[in-house]
PDB file of C-alpha atoms in Angstrom:
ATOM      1  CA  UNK A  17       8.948 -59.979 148.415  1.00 67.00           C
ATOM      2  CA  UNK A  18       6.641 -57.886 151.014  1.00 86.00           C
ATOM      3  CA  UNK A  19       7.103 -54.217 150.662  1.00 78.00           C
ATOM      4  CA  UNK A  20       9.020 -53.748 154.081  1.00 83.00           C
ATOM      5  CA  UNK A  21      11.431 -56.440 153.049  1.00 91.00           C
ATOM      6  CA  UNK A  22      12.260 -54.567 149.709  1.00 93.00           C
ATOM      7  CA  UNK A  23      13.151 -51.653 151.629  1.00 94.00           C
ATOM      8  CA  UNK A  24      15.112 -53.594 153.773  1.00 94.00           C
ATOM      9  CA  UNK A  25      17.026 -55.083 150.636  1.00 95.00           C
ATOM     10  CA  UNK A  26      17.223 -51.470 148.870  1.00 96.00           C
ATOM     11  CA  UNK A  27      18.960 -50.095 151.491  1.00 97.00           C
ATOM     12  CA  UNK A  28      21.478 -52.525 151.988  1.00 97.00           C
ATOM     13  CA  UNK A  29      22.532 -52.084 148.469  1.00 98.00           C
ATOM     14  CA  UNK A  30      22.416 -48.397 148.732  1.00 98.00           C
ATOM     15  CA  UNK A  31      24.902 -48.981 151.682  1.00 98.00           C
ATOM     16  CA  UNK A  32      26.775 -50.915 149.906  1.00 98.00           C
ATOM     17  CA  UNK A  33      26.663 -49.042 146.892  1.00 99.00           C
ATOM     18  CA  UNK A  34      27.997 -46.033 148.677  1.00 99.00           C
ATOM     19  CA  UNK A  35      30.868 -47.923 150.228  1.00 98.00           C
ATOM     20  CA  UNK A  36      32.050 -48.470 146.443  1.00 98.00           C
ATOM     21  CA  UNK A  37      31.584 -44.955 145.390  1.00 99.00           C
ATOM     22  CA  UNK A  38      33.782 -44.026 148.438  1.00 98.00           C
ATOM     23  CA  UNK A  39      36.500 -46.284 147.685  1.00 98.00           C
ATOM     24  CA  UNK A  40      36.799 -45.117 144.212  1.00 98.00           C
ATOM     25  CA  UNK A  41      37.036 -41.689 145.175  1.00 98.00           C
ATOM     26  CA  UNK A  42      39.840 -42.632 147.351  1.00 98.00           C
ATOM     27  CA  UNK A  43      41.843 -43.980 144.494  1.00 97.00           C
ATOM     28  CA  UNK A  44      45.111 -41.508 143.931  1.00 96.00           C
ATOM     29  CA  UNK A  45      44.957 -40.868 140.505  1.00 97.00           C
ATOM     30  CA  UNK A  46      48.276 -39.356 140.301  1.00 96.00           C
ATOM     31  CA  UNK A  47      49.778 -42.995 140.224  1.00 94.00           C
ATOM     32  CA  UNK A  48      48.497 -43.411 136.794  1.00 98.00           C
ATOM     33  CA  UNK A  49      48.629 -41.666 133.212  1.00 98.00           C
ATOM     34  CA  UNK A  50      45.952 -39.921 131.578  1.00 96.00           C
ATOM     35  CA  UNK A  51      43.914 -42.969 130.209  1.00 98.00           C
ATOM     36  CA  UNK A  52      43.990 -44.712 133.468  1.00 98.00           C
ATOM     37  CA  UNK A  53      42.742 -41.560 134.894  1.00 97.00           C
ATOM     38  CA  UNK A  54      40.229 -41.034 132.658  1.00 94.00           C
ATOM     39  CA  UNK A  55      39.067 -44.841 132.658  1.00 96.00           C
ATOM     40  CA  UNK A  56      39.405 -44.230 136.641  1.00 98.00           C
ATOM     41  CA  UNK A  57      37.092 -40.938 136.726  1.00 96.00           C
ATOM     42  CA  UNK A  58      34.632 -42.256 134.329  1.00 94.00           C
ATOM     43  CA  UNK A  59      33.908 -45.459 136.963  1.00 97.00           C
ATOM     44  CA  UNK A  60      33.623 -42.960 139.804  1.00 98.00           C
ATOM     45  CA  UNK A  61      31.167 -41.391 137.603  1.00 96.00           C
ATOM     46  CA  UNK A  62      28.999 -44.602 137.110  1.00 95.00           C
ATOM     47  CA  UNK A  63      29.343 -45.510 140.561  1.00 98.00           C
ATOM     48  CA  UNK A  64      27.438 -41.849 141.567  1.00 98.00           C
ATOM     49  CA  UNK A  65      25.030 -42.640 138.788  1.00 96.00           C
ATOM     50  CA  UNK A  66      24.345 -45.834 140.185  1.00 97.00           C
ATOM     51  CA  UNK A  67      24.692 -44.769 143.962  1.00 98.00           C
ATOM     52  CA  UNK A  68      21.814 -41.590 143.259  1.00 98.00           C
ATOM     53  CA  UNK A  69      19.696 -43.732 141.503  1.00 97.00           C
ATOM     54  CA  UNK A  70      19.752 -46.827 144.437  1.00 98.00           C
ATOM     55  CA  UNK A  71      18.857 -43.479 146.762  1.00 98.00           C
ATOM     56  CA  UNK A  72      16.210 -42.006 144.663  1.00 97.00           C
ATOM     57  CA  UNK A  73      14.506 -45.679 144.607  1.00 96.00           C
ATOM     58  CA  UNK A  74      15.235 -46.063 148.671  1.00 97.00           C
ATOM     59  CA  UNK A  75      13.743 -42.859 149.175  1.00 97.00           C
ATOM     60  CA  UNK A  76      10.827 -43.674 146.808  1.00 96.00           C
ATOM     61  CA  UNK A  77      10.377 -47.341 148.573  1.00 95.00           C
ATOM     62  CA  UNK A  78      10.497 -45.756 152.016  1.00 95.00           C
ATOM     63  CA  UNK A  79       7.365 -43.324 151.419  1.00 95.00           C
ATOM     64  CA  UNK A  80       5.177 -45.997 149.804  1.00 94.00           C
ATOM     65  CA  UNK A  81       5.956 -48.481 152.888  1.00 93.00           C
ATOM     66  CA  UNK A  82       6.361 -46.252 155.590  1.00 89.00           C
ATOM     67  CA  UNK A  83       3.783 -43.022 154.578  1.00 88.00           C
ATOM     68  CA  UNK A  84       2.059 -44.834 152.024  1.00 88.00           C
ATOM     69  CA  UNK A  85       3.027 -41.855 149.218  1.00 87.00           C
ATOM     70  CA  UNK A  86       3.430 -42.571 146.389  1.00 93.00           C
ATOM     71  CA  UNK A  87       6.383 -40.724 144.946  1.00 94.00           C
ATOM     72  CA  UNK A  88       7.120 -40.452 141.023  1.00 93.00           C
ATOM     73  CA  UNK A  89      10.112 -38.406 140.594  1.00 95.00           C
ATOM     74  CA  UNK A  90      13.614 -38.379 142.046  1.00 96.00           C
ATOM     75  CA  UNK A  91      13.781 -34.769 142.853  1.00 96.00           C
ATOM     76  CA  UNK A  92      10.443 -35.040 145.015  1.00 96.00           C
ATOM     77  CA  UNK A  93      11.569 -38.016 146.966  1.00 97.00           C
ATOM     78  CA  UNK A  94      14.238 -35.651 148.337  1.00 97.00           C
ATOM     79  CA  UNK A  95      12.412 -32.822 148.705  1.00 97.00           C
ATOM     80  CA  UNK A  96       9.519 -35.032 150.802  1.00 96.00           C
ATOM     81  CA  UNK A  97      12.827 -36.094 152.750  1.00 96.00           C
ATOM     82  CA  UNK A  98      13.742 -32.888 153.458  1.00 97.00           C
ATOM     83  CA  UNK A  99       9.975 -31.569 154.532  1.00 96.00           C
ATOM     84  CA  UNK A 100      10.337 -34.409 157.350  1.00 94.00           C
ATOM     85  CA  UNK A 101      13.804 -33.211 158.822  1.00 93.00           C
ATOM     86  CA  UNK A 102      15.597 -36.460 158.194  1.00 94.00           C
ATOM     87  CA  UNK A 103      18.194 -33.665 156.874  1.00 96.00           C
ATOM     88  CA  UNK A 104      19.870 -30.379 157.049  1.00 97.00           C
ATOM     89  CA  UNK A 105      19.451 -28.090 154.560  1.00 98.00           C
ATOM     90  CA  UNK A 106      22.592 -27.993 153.289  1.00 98.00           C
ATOM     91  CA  UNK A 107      22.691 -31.741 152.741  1.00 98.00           C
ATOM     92  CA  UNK A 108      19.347 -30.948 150.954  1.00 98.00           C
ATOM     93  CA  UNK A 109      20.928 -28.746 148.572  1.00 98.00           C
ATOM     94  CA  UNK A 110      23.678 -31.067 148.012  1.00 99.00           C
ATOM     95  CA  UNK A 111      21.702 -34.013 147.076  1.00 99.00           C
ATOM     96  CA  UNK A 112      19.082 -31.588 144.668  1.00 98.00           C
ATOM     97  CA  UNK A 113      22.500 -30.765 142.935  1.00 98.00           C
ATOM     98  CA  UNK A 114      23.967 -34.446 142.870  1.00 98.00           C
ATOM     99  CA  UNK A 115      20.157 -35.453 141.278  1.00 97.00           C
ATOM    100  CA  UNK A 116      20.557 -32.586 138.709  1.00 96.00           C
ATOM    101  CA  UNK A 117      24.051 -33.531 137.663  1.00 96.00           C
ATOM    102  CA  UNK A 118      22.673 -37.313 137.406  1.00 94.00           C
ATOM    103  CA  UNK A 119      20.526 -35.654 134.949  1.00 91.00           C
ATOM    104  CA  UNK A 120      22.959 -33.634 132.892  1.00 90.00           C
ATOM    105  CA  UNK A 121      25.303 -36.755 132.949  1.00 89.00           C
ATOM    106  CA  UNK A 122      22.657 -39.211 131.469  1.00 81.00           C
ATOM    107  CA  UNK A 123      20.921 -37.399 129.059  1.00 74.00           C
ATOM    108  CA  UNK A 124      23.597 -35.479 127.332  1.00 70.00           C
ATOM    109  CA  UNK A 125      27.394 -36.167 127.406  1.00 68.00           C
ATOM    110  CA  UNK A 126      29.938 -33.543 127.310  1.00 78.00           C
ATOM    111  CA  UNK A 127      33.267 -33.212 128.358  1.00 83.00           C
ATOM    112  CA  UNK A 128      32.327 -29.835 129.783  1.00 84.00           C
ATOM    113  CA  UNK A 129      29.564 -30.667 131.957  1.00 88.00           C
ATOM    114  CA  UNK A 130      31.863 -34.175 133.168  1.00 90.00           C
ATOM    115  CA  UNK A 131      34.599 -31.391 134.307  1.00 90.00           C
ATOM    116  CA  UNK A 132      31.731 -29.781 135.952  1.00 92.00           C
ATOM    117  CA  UNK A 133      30.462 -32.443 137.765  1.00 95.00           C
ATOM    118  CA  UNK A 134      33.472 -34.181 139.042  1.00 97.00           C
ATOM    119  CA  UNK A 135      34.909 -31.920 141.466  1.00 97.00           C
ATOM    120  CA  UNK A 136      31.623 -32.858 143.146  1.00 98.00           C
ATOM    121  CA  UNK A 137      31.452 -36.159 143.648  1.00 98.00           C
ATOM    122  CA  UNK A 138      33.147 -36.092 147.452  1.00 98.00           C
ATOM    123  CA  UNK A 139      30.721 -33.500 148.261  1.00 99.00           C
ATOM    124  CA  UNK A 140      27.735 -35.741 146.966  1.00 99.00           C
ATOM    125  CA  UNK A 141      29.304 -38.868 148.602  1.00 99.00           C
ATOM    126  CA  UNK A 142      28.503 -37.028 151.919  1.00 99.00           C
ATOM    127  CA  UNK A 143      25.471 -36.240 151.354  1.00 99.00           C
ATOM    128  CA  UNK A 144      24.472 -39.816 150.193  1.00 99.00           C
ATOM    129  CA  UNK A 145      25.899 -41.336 153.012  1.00 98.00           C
ATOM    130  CA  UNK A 146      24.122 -38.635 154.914  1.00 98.00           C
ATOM    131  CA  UNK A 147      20.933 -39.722 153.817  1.00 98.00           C
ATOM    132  CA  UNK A 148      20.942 -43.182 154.194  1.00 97.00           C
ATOM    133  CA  UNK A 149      22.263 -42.821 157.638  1.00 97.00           C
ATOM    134  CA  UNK A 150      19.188 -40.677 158.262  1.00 96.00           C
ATOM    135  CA  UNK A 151      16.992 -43.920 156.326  1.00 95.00           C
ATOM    136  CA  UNK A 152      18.359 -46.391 158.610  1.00 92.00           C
ATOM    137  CA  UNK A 153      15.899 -45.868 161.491  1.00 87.00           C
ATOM    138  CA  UNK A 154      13.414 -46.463 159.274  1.00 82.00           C
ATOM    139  CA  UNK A 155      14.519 -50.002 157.718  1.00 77.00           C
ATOM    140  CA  UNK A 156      14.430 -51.839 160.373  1.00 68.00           C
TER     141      UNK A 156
END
């Protein structure tokens, strides 16, 4: 697969892949008891997991094709992002936070730090879909 067409296919799963996250934030969780919920809130967590990582490795794809930089770290992908105005600087901030929380969340596992981090999740949904609104221009 050429390198444009890899793009091409990583951001149609980080499209997708934010559609998900969205509808599982949009589940009411007062419809079910406290396992459900907590079976519910742990999926929306693994669907931002999965939805920051597709980004990170969007973001990452879309320097190597399209400014051929090579970027190692998910943090620096959004900062590079950023340093081109592709977004504001409060969607910036949001998505530094959401990668730092991706961090916390899956490298050490506390109750705490979940409580933390899922008020959140709307706010990083945004942002996400902020992003790769702001990538699409540059996919095709």
């Amino acid at each position: 697969m050429k390198n444009g067409e890899r793009l091409l296919f990583l951001y149609n799963d980080l499209s997708a892949a934010i559609t998900s996250f969205e509808k599982s934030l949009n589940i009411d969780l007062v419809n079910y008891d406290e396992f459900e919920t907590d079976v519910l809130k742990n999926g929306q967590i693994q669907k931002f997991e999965y939805t920051i990582e597709l980004l990170w490795k969007t973001l990452k794809k879309y320097f190597e094709v399209k400014r051929e930089n090579i970027i190692l770290y998910p943090k620096d992908a959004v900062k590079a992002f950023f340093a081109e105005s592709a977004v504001d600087e409060e969607t910036y901030l949001v998505l530094m936070d959401a990668m730092e929380s991706r961090n916390l969340l899956s490298h050490t596992y506390k109750i705490e730090m979940f409580d933390l981090i899922y008020p959140q999740l709307k706010n990083y949904e945004k942002a996400i879909r902020y992003a790769c609104a702001a990538l699409k221009p540059h996919t095709l």
